[in-house]
CSV table of C-alpha atoms and ligand atoms in Angstrom, one decimal:
chain,number,residue,atom,x,y,z
Y,1,MET,CA,35.2,-82.5,-18.6
Y,2,ASP,CA,33.2,-81.6,-21.5
Y,3,ALA,CA,35.5,-81.9,-25.4
Y,4,THR,CA,32.1,-79.7,-26.8
Y,5,PRO,CA,33.5,-75.9,-28.1
Y,6,ASN,CA,32.3,-73.5,-26.8
Y,7,PRO,CA,30.4,-74.7,-23.8
Y,8,ARG,CA,29.1,-71.6,-21.8
Y,9,ARG,CA,27.1,-72.8,-19.1
Y,10,LEU,CA,26.5,-70.1,-17.2
Y,11,GLY,CA,23.6,-67.9,-17.5
Y,12,GLU,CA,23.4,-64.6,-17.5
Y,13,PHE,CA,22.0,-63.6,-13.6
Y,14,ALA,CA,24.9,-66.9,-12.4
Y,15,MET,CA,27.6,-65.3,-14.7
Y,16,ILE,CA,26.8,-61.9,-12.7
Y,17,ALA,CA,26.9,-63.9,-9.3
Y,18,LYS,CA,29.8,-65.8,-9.5
Y,19,LEU,CA,31.8,-63.3,-11.7
Y,20,PHE,CA,31.1,-60.2,-11.6
Y,21,ALA,CA,29.6,-59.9,-7.9
Y,22,PRO,CA,32.8,-60.6,-6.1
Y,23,LEU,CA,33.9,-57.8,-7.8
Y,24,ALA,CA,32.1,-55.6,-6.4
Y,25,ALA,CA,32.1,-57.1,-3.1
Y,26,LYS,CA,34.3,-53.8,-1.8
Y,27,ALA,CA,32.0,-51.0,-2.9
Y,28,GLU,CA,29.0,-50.9,-0.5
Y,29,GLY,CA,27.1,-49.4,-2.7
Y,30,ALA,CA,27.4,-51.3,-5.4
Y,31,PHE,CA,24.7,-53.8,-3.2
Y,32,GLY,CA,26.6,-57.2,-4.0
Y,33,LEU,CA,25.4,-56.3,-8.0
Y,34,LEU,CA,21.8,-57.4,-7.0
Y,35,ASP,CA,20.0,-54.0,-7.1
Y,36,ASP,CA,19.4,-51.9,-10.6
Y,37,VAL,CA,21.9,-49.0,-9.2
Y,38,ALA,CA,25.0,-48.1,-7.4
Y,39,THR,CA,25.2,-44.9,-5.4
Y,40,LEU,CA,28.2,-43.0,-4.9
Y,41,ARG,CA,29.3,-41.3,-1.9
Y,42,LEU,CA,31.4,-38.5,-2.5
Y,43,PRO,CA,34.0,-37.1,-0.2
Y,44,GLU,CA,32.9,-33.6,0.9
Y,45,GLY,CA,34.6,-30.6,-1.3
Y,46,GLN,CA,35.4,-33.5,-4.5
Y,47,GLU,CA,33.3,-33.7,-7.5
Y,48,LEU,CA,32.6,-37.0,-9.4
Y,49,VAL,CA,35.3,-37.2,-13.1
Y,50,ALA,CA,33.5,-39.8,-15.8
Y,51,LYS,CA,34.8,-41.1,-18.6
Y,52,VAL,CA,33.5,-44.2,-20.8
Y,53,ASP,CA,35.4,-46.1,-23.2
Y,54,ALA,CA,34.1,-49.7,-25.7
Y,55,ILE,CA,36.5,-51.6,-27.2
Y,56,VAL,CA,35.8,-54.1,-30.2
Y,57,GLU,CA,36.8,-57.1,-31.2
Y,58,SER,CA,38.8,-57.0,-34.2
Y,59,VAL,CA,39.2,-53.1,-34.3
Y,60,HIS,CA,41.5,-52.7,-30.4
Y,61,PHE,CA,42.0,-56.6,-30.0
Y,62,LEU,CA,42.0,-60.2,-31.5
Y,63,ARG,CA,40.0,-63.1,-30.7
Y,64,GLN,CA,43.0,-64.7,-29.6
Y,65,ASP,CA,45.1,-62.5,-27.0
Y,66,PRO,CA,45.0,-63.4,-23.7
Y,67,ALA,CA,41.2,-62.3,-21.8
Y,68,ASP,CA,43.0,-61.4,-18.5
Y,69,LEU,CA,45.0,-58.7,-20.8
Y,70,ILE,CA,42.2,-57.7,-23.0
Y,71,ALA,CA,40.0,-56.7,-19.3
Y,72,ARG,CA,42.9,-55.1,-17.3
Y,73,LYS,CA,43.3,-53.2,-21.1
Y,74,ALA,CA,40.1,-52.4,-21.4
Y,75,LEU,CA,40.5,-50.9,-17.8
Y,76,ARG,CA,43.6,-49.4,-17.9
Y,77,VAL,CA,42.4,-47.4,-20.7
Y,78,ASN,CA,39.8,-45.2,-19.1
Y,79,LEU,CA,42.3,-45.2,-15.9
Y,80,SER,CA,44.9,-43.1,-18.1
Y,81,ASP,CA,42.1,-40.7,-18.8
Y,82,LEU,CA,41.5,-40.0,-15.3
Y,83,ALA,CA,45.4,-39.5,-14.4
Y,84,ALA,CA,45.8,-37.1,-17.2
Y,85,LYS,CA,42.9,-34.9,-15.6
Y,86,GLY,CA,44.8,-35.2,-11.7
Y,87,ALA,CA,41.7,-37.5,-10.6
Y,88,GLU,CA,41.6,-40.4,-8.5
Y,89,PRO,CA,39.9,-43.6,-9.6
Y,90,MET,CA,37.1,-44.5,-7.3
Y,91,GLY,CA,35.5,-47.7,-9.4
Y,92,TYR,CA,34.2,-48.5,-13.0
Y,93,LEU,CA,31.1,-49.8,-14.7
Y,94,LEU,CA,31.1,-52.8,-17.4
Y,95,SER,CA,29.0,-53.2,-19.9
Y,96,LEU,CA,30.0,-56.8,-22.0
Y,97,SER,CA,28.7,-57.7,-25.6
Y,98,VAL,CA,29.5,-61.2,-25.1
Y,99,ALA,CA,30.0,-62.9,-28.3
Y,100,SER,CA,29.2,-66.3,-29.4
Y,101,TRP,CA,32.5,-67.7,-29.3
Y,102,CYS,CA,32.8,-66.8,-26.0
Y,103,ASP,CA,32.9,-69.7,-23.2
Y,104,ASP,CA,32.8,-69.9,-19.3
Y,105,ASP,CA,36.8,-70.5,-19.2
Y,106,TRP,CA,37.3,-66.8,-21.2
Y,107,LEU,CA,35.1,-65.1,-19.3
Y,108,ALA,CA,36.7,-66.1,-16.0
Y,109,ARG,CA,40.3,-65.2,-17.3
Y,110,PHE,CA,38.5,-61.6,-18.1
Y,111,ALA,CA,37.4,-61.2,-14.6
Y,112,ALA,CA,40.9,-62.3,-13.4
Y,113,GLY,CA,42.2,-59.9,-15.2
Y,114,LEU,CA,39.9,-57.2,-13.9
Y,115,ALA,CA,40.3,-58.6,-10.5
Y,116,GLU,CA,44.2,-58.3,-10.7
Y,117,ASP,CA,44.0,-55.1,-11.8
Y,118,GLN,CA,41.3,-53.7,-9.8
Y,119,GLU,CA,43.4,-54.8,-6.7
Y,120,TYR,CA,45.8,-52.9,-8.3
Y,121,TYR,CA,44.2,-49.7,-8.1
Y,122,GLY,CA,42.0,-50.5,-5.0
Y,123,ILE,CA,39.5,-49.5,-7.3
Y,124,ALA,CA,36.0,-52.1,-7.3
Y,125,LEU,CA,33.2,-52.9,-10.0
Y,126,LEU,CA,30.2,-50.8,-9.5
Y,127,GLY,CA,28.2,-52.7,-12.0
Y,128,GLY,CA,27.5,-53.1,-16.0
Y,129,ASP,CA,25.3,-55.0,-18.1
Y,130,THR,CA,25.5,-57.9,-19.8
Y,131,THR,CA,24.2,-58.9,-23.2
Y,132,SER,CA,24.8,-61.4,-26.3
Y,133,THR,CA,25.6,-60.5,-29.8
Y,134,PRO,CA,26.0,-62.3,-32.9
Y,135,GLY,CA,29.0,-59.6,-33.6
Y,136,PRO,CA,32.0,-59.1,-32.5
Y,137,LEU,CA,33.0,-59.2,-28.3
Y,138,THR,CA,32.2,-55.3,-27.1
Y,139,LEU,CA,32.9,-54.2,-23.9
Y,140,SER,CA,32.5,-50.6,-22.6
Y,141,ILE,CA,34.0,-49.7,-19.2
Y,142,THR,CA,32.5,-46.4,-17.6
Y,143,ALA,CA,35.7,-45.4,-14.8
Y,144,LEU,CA,34.6,-43.1,-12.3
Y,145,GLY,CA,36.7,-40.8,-10.0
Y,146,THR,CA,37.0,-38.0,-7.4
Y,147,ILE,CA,39.0,-34.8,-7.9
Y,148,ALA,CA,38.7,-31.4,-6.1
Y,149,ALA,CA,35.5,-29.3,-6.7
Y,150,GLY,CA,36.6,-27.3,-9.6
Y,151,ARG,CA,40.2,-29.2,-10.2
Y,152,THR,CA,40.0,-31.2,-13.4
Y,153,ILE,CA,43.1,-31.0,-16.1
Y,154,ARG,CA,41.3,-29.5,-18.8
Y,155,ARG,CA,42.1,-29.7,-22.2
Y,156,ALA,CA,41.6,-26.1,-22.7
Y,157,GLY,CA,44.2,-23.8,-20.6
Y,158,ALA,CA,47.3,-24.1,-22.4
Y,159,LYS,CA,48.5,-20.3,-22.9
Y,160,PRO,CA,51.9,-18.6,-25.6
Y,161,GLY,CA,54.7,-19.1,-23.7
Y,162,ASP,CA,53.7,-22.0,-22.1
Y,163,CYS,CA,56.4,-25.4,-22.3
Y,164,VAL,CA,54.9,-28.0,-23.4
Y,165,PHE,CA,56.1,-31.9,-22.0
Y,166,VAL,CA,54.8,-35.3,-22.3
Y,167,SER,CA,55.5,-38.4,-19.9
Y,168,GLY,CA,57.6,-41.4,-20.5
Y,169,SER,CA,58.2,-43.0,-24.2
Y,170,ILE,CA,56.4,-42.2,-27.2
Y,171,GLY,CA,56.1,-45.1,-30.0
Y,172,ASP,CA,56.4,-48.2,-27.8
Y,173,ALA,CA,52.9,-48.8,-28.6
Y,174,ALA,CA,53.2,-49.0,-32.0
Y,175,ALA,CA,56.9,-50.7,-32.0
Y,176,GLY,CA,54.9,-53.7,-29.9
Y,177,LEU,CA,51.6,-53.8,-32.2
Y,178,ALA,CA,54.5,-53.6,-35.4
Y,179,ILE,CA,56.3,-56.7,-33.9
Y,180,LEU,CA,53.0,-58.8,-33.2
Y,181,SER,CA,52.4,-58.0,-37.5
Y,182,GLY,CA,55.7,-60.0,-38.0
Y,183,ALA,CA,58.0,-56.9,-38.0
Y,184,GLY,CA,61.8,-57.0,-36.4
Y,185,ALA,CA,62.7,-60.5,-36.3
Y,186,ALA,CA,65.9,-59.4,-35.7
Y,187,LEU,CA,65.0,-58.3,-32.3
Y,188,SER,CA,66.4,-59.1,-29.2
Y,189,GLU,CA,63.4,-61.1,-27.8
Y,190,ALA,CA,63.8,-58.7,-24.4
Y,191,ASP,CA,63.4,-55.7,-26.7
Y,192,ARG,CA,60.3,-57.2,-28.2
Y,193,ALA,CA,58.5,-58.2,-25.3
Y,194,ALA,CA,59.3,-55.0,-23.8
Y,195,VAL,CA,57.1,-52.8,-26.7
Y,196,ILE,CA,54.7,-55.6,-27.1
Y,197,ALA,CA,54.2,-54.9,-23.1
Y,198,ARG,CA,53.8,-51.2,-23.5
Y,199,TYR,CA,51.1,-52.3,-26.4
Y,200,ARG,CA,49.3,-55.0,-24.7
Y,201,LEU,CA,48.9,-53.4,-21.0
Y,202,PRO,CA,49.0,-49.2,-20.6
Y,203,GLU,CA,50.2,-47.5,-17.5
Y,204,PRO,CA,48.5,-45.2,-16.6
Y,205,ARG,CA,50.1,-42.5,-15.0
Y,206,LEU,CA,47.9,-41.7,-11.9
Y,207,ASP,CA,50.4,-40.9,-9.6
Y,208,LEU,CA,52.4,-37.9,-12.1
Y,209,GLY,CA,48.2,-36.6,-12.8
Y,210,ARG,CA,48.0,-36.0,-9.5
Y,211,ARG,CA,50.7,-34.5,-8.7
Y,212,LEU,CA,50.0,-31.9,-12.1
Y,213,ILE,CA,47.2,-30.2,-10.4
Y,214,GLY,CA,47.9,-26.5,-10.2
Y,215,LEU,CA,51.0,-26.9,-12.4
Y,216,ALA,CA,49.8,-28.0,-16.0
Y,217,SER,CA,47.8,-25.2,-17.7
Y,218,ALA,CA,46.2,-28.1,-20.0
Y,219,ALA,CA,46.8,-32.1,-20.3
Y,220,LEU,CA,45.5,-34.9,-22.1
Y,221,ASP,CA,46.6,-39.1,-22.0
Y,222,VAL,CA,47.8,-39.7,-25.7
Y,223,SER,CA,45.5,-42.1,-27.1
Y,224,ASP,CA,45.5,-41.0,-31.0
Y,225,GLY,CA,49.1,-40.0,-31.5
Y,226,LEU,CA,50.9,-37.2,-29.5
Y,227,ILE,CA,50.5,-34.6,-32.8
Y,228,ALA,CA,47.1,-35.7,-32.9
Y,229,ASP,CA,46.4,-35.1,-29.5
Y,230,LEU,CA,48.4,-32.1,-28.8
Y,231,GLY,CA,46.2,-30.7,-31.7
Y,232,HIS,CA,43.4,-31.5,-29.3
Y,233,ILE,CA,44.8,-29.3,-27.0
Y,234,ALA,CA,45.7,-26.5,-29.8
Y,235,GLU,CA,42.2,-26.0,-30.8
Y,236,VAL,CA,40.5,-26.0,-27.2
Y,237,SER,CA,42.6,-24.0,-26.1
Y,238,GLN,CA,43.0,-21.8,-29.0
Y,239,VAL,CA,46.8,-21.9,-29.5
Y,240,ARG,CA,49.5,-23.3,-31.9
Y,241,ILE,CA,52.0,-26.2,-30.3
Y,242,CYS,CA,55.4,-26.2,-31.9
Y,243,VAL,CA,57.0,-29.7,-31.0
Y,244,ASP,CA,60.8,-30.1,-31.3
Y,245,GLY,CA,61.1,-33.3,-32.6
Y,246,PRO,CA,64.4,-34.6,-31.5
Y,247,LEU,CA,63.0,-34.2,-28.1
Y,248,ILE,CA,60.2,-37.2,-28.3
Y,249,PRO,CA,61.1,-39.9,-26.0
Y,250,LEU,CA,62.1,-42.9,-28.1
Y,251,SER,CA,63.0,-46.0,-25.8
Y,252,LEU,CA,66.0,-48.2,-26.6
Y,253,PRO,CA,63.9,-51.0,-27.8
Y,254,PHE,CA,61.8,-48.4,-30.3
Y,255,ALA,CA,65.2,-46.9,-31.4
Y,256,ASN,CA,66.2,-50.4,-32.1
Y,257,LEU,CA,63.8,-51.2,-34.1
Y,258,TRP,CA,63.2,-47.9,-35.9
Y,259,GLY,CA,66.2,-45.9,-35.1
Y,260,ARG,CA,66.1,-42.5,-34.2
Y,261,GLY,CA,65.6,-40.2,-37.7
Y,262,THR,CA,63.3,-38.4,-38.7
Y,263,ASP,CA,60.4,-41.0,-40.0
Y,264,ALA,CA,60.6,-42.7,-36.7
Y,265,VAL,CA,60.2,-39.6,-35.1
Y,266,ARG,CA,57.9,-38.7,-37.6
Y,267,ARG,CA,55.9,-42.1,-36.7
Y,268,ALA,CA,56.4,-42.0,-33.0
Y,269,ALA,CA,54.4,-38.8,-32.2
Y,270,THR,CA,51.8,-40.2,-35.2
Y,271,ALA,CA,51.0,-43.5,-33.8
Y,272,GLY,CA,48.7,-44.2,-31.1
Y,273,ASP,CA,48.2,-45.8,-27.5
Y,274,ASP,CA,51.0,-44.3,-25.4
Y,275,TYR,CA,48.3,-43.7,-22.7
Y,276,GLU,CA,51.0,-40.9,-21.5
Y,277,ILE,CA,50.2,-37.6,-20.4
Y,278,ALA,CA,51.2,-34.5,-23.2
Y,279,PHE,CA,50.6,-31.4,-21.0
Y,280,THR,CA,52.0,-27.5,-21.2
Y,281,ALA,CA,52.8,-25.4,-18.2
Y,282,PRO,CA,54.1,-22.1,-17.4
Y,283,GLU,CA,57.8,-21.9,-17.6
Y,284,ALA,CA,57.6,-21.2,-13.1
Y,285,ALA,CA,56.2,-24.2,-13.4
Y,286,ARG,CA,59.5,-26.5,-14.3
Y,287,SER,CA,61.3,-27.0,-11.4
Y,288,ALA,CA,58.0,-28.3,-9.6
Y,289,ILE,CA,57.1,-30.6,-12.6
Y,290,ALA,CA,60.6,-32.0,-12.3
Y,291,ALA,CA,60.5,-32.6,-8.8
Y,292,ALA,CA,56.9,-34.3,-9.9
Y,293,ALA,CA,58.7,-36.5,-12.1
Y,294,LYS,CA,61.9,-37.6,-9.8
Y,295,ASP,CA,59.4,-38.4,-6.8
Y,296,THR,CA,56.8,-40.3,-8.7
Y,297,GLY,CA,59.5,-42.8,-10.6
Y,298,ILE,CA,58.0,-41.2,-14.2
Y,299,LYS,CA,59.8,-39.6,-16.6
Y,300,VAL,CA,58.6,-36.0,-18.0
Y,301,ARG,CA,60.4,-34.5,-21.2
Y,302,GLU,CA,60.0,-31.1,-22.3
Y,303,ILE,CA,59.5,-31.3,-26.1
Y,304,GLY,CA,57.9,-28.1,-27.4
Y,305,ARG,CA,56.1,-24.8,-26.4
Y,306,VAL,CA,53.2,-22.9,-26.9
Y,307,GLU,CA,52.8,-20.1,-29.5
Y,308,ALA,CA,49.9,-18.2,-30.8
Y,309,GLY,CA,48.4,-19.2,-33.6
Y,310,GLU,CA,46.8,-22.7,-34.4
Y,311,GLY,CA,47.6,-25.8,-35.2
Y,312,VAL,CA,50.9,-28.4,-34.4
Y,313,VAL,CA,54.0,-28.3,-35.9
Y,314,LEU,CA,56.7,-31.3,-35.9
Y,315,LEU,CA,60.3,-29.5,-36.0
Y,316,ASP,CA,63.0,-31.5,-37.3
Y,317,GLU,CA,66.6,-30.9,-36.5
Y,318,GLN,CA,67.2,-27.8,-38.4
Y,319,GLY,CA,63.6,-26.6,-36.8
Y,320,LYS,CA,62.0,-27.0,-40.6
Y,321,PRO,CA,58.2,-28.7,-40.0
Y,322,VAL,CA,57.8,-32.0,-40.8
Y,323,PRO,CA,55.5,-33.0,-43.2
Y,324,ILE,CA,52.4,-35.1,-41.7
Y,325,GLU,CA,49.4,-36.8,-43.9
Y,326,ARG,CA,47.7,-38.0,-40.9
Y,327,ALA,CA,48.7,-36.8,-37.2
Y,328,GLY,CA,47.4,-39.7,-35.5
Y,329,PHE,CA,44.4,-42.9,-35.7
Y,330,THR,CA,40.7,-41.9,-36.1
Y,331,HIS,CA,37.7,-44.5,-36.4
Y,332,PHE,CA,36.0,-43.1,-39.4
H,1,ADP,P1,18.7,-54.2,-15.9
H,1,ADP,O1,17.9,-55.5,-16.2
H,1,ADP,O2,18.1,-53.1,-15.8
H,1,ADP,O3,19.4,-54.5,-17.7
H,1,ADP,P2,20.6,-56.2,-15.1
H,1,ADP,O4,19.4,-57.5,-14.5
H,1,ADP,O5,21.1,-56.6,-16.6
H,1,ADP,O6,19.8,-55.2,-15.0
H,1,ADP,O7,21.4,-56.3,-14.1
H,1,ADP,C1,21.3,-56.5,-12.9
H,1,ADP,C2,22.5,-56.0,-11.6
H,1,ADP,O8,23.8,-56.6,-12.2
H,1,ADP,C3,22.6,-54.5,-11.5
H,1,ADP,O9,23.4,-54.6,-10.4
H,1,ADP,C4,24.3,-54.7,-13.4
H,1,ADP,O10,24.9,-53.5,-12.4
H,1,ADP,C5,24.8,-55.6,-12.2
H,1,ADP,N1,25.3,-56.3,-13.9
H,1,ADP,C6,24.9,-56.8,-14.7
H,1,ADP,N2,25.9,-57.1,-15.9
H,1,ADP,C7,26.8,-56.8,-15.1
H,1,ADP,C8,28.7,-56.9,-15.7
H,1,ADP,N3,28.8,-57.1,-17.1
H,1,ADP,N4,29.1,-56.4,-14.7
H,1,ADP,C9,28.9,-56.0,-14.0
H,1,ADP,N5,27.7,-55.7,-13.4
H,1,ADP,C10,27.2,-56.0,-14.1
H,2,MG,MG1,20.7,-55.5,-18.1
């Protein structure tokens, strides 16, 4: 053993062979990561759904965060997009800009995180790129999935008269981040752990998403904040969305931290990192949506309605608009 800090001894190709090629073993078209490209065969009548997301040290995660969780979150935020579109994940590409502080051990733990989740989701690594950087660790994952041709659930498609729904609970990741930053000292250990887990390890709602094909008129995953993301649906669908604040699903740990008042609701609805699915659907789809929720074990709550007009409005318990300064997270 050597006590030198930061020992990265694996060269680029040795690292690809040792850490990443095993993750590609089950994907025939990845050629063992020994070729320049990967090839993909799509089942008859299916089309490819593609999504890329980059995460950057100090912006999306901290250097001291567990390497396996960084990997799994990077993968899951992409799968969450596929879920909201109704797609089946097939595989992913990984672009890695390795910072000087990343040692072999960190990279091995990172690859182990990917191995765990790709096994869970039944997907494989298809290829990628590796560079070094003098700056922060940056990684970008491109997720690929399949869907029956033409069936992708779009942001466009919400119609006046539709109902608005959201899966799971909103605001937990924000509560988790606040706790990691020192808030909530009085909260129980179980509550703290529950919301921290929601921040560190999102649950892409794939089972629900595939059931929404043919039911949802528009959908997306909530990553920047419920109000901001519904705003994207409102914009491209050219409608107005009204959200009943008191109907937004808040978890018990969230409520134990911040309560259920208007401030708490606004906080939940404008924080990011939820990775739930927000969607619209005609009233006639209500019972099928309830059945999908029951079958998948993923809670779905009706939180509002679509009207003619534009923008998103958050209403309090008296039906009055809640002023919102910042609808969600933006990088600049
Ligand atoms: P190029 O010279 O065209 O950039 P590379 O030599 O970087 O190609 O890559 C060789 C092979 O290793 C390719 O199949 C590529 O997809 C794969 N690869 C490189 N880096 C990664 C990575 N971080 N994750 C997965 N596969 C990778
Ligand atoms: Mg390369």
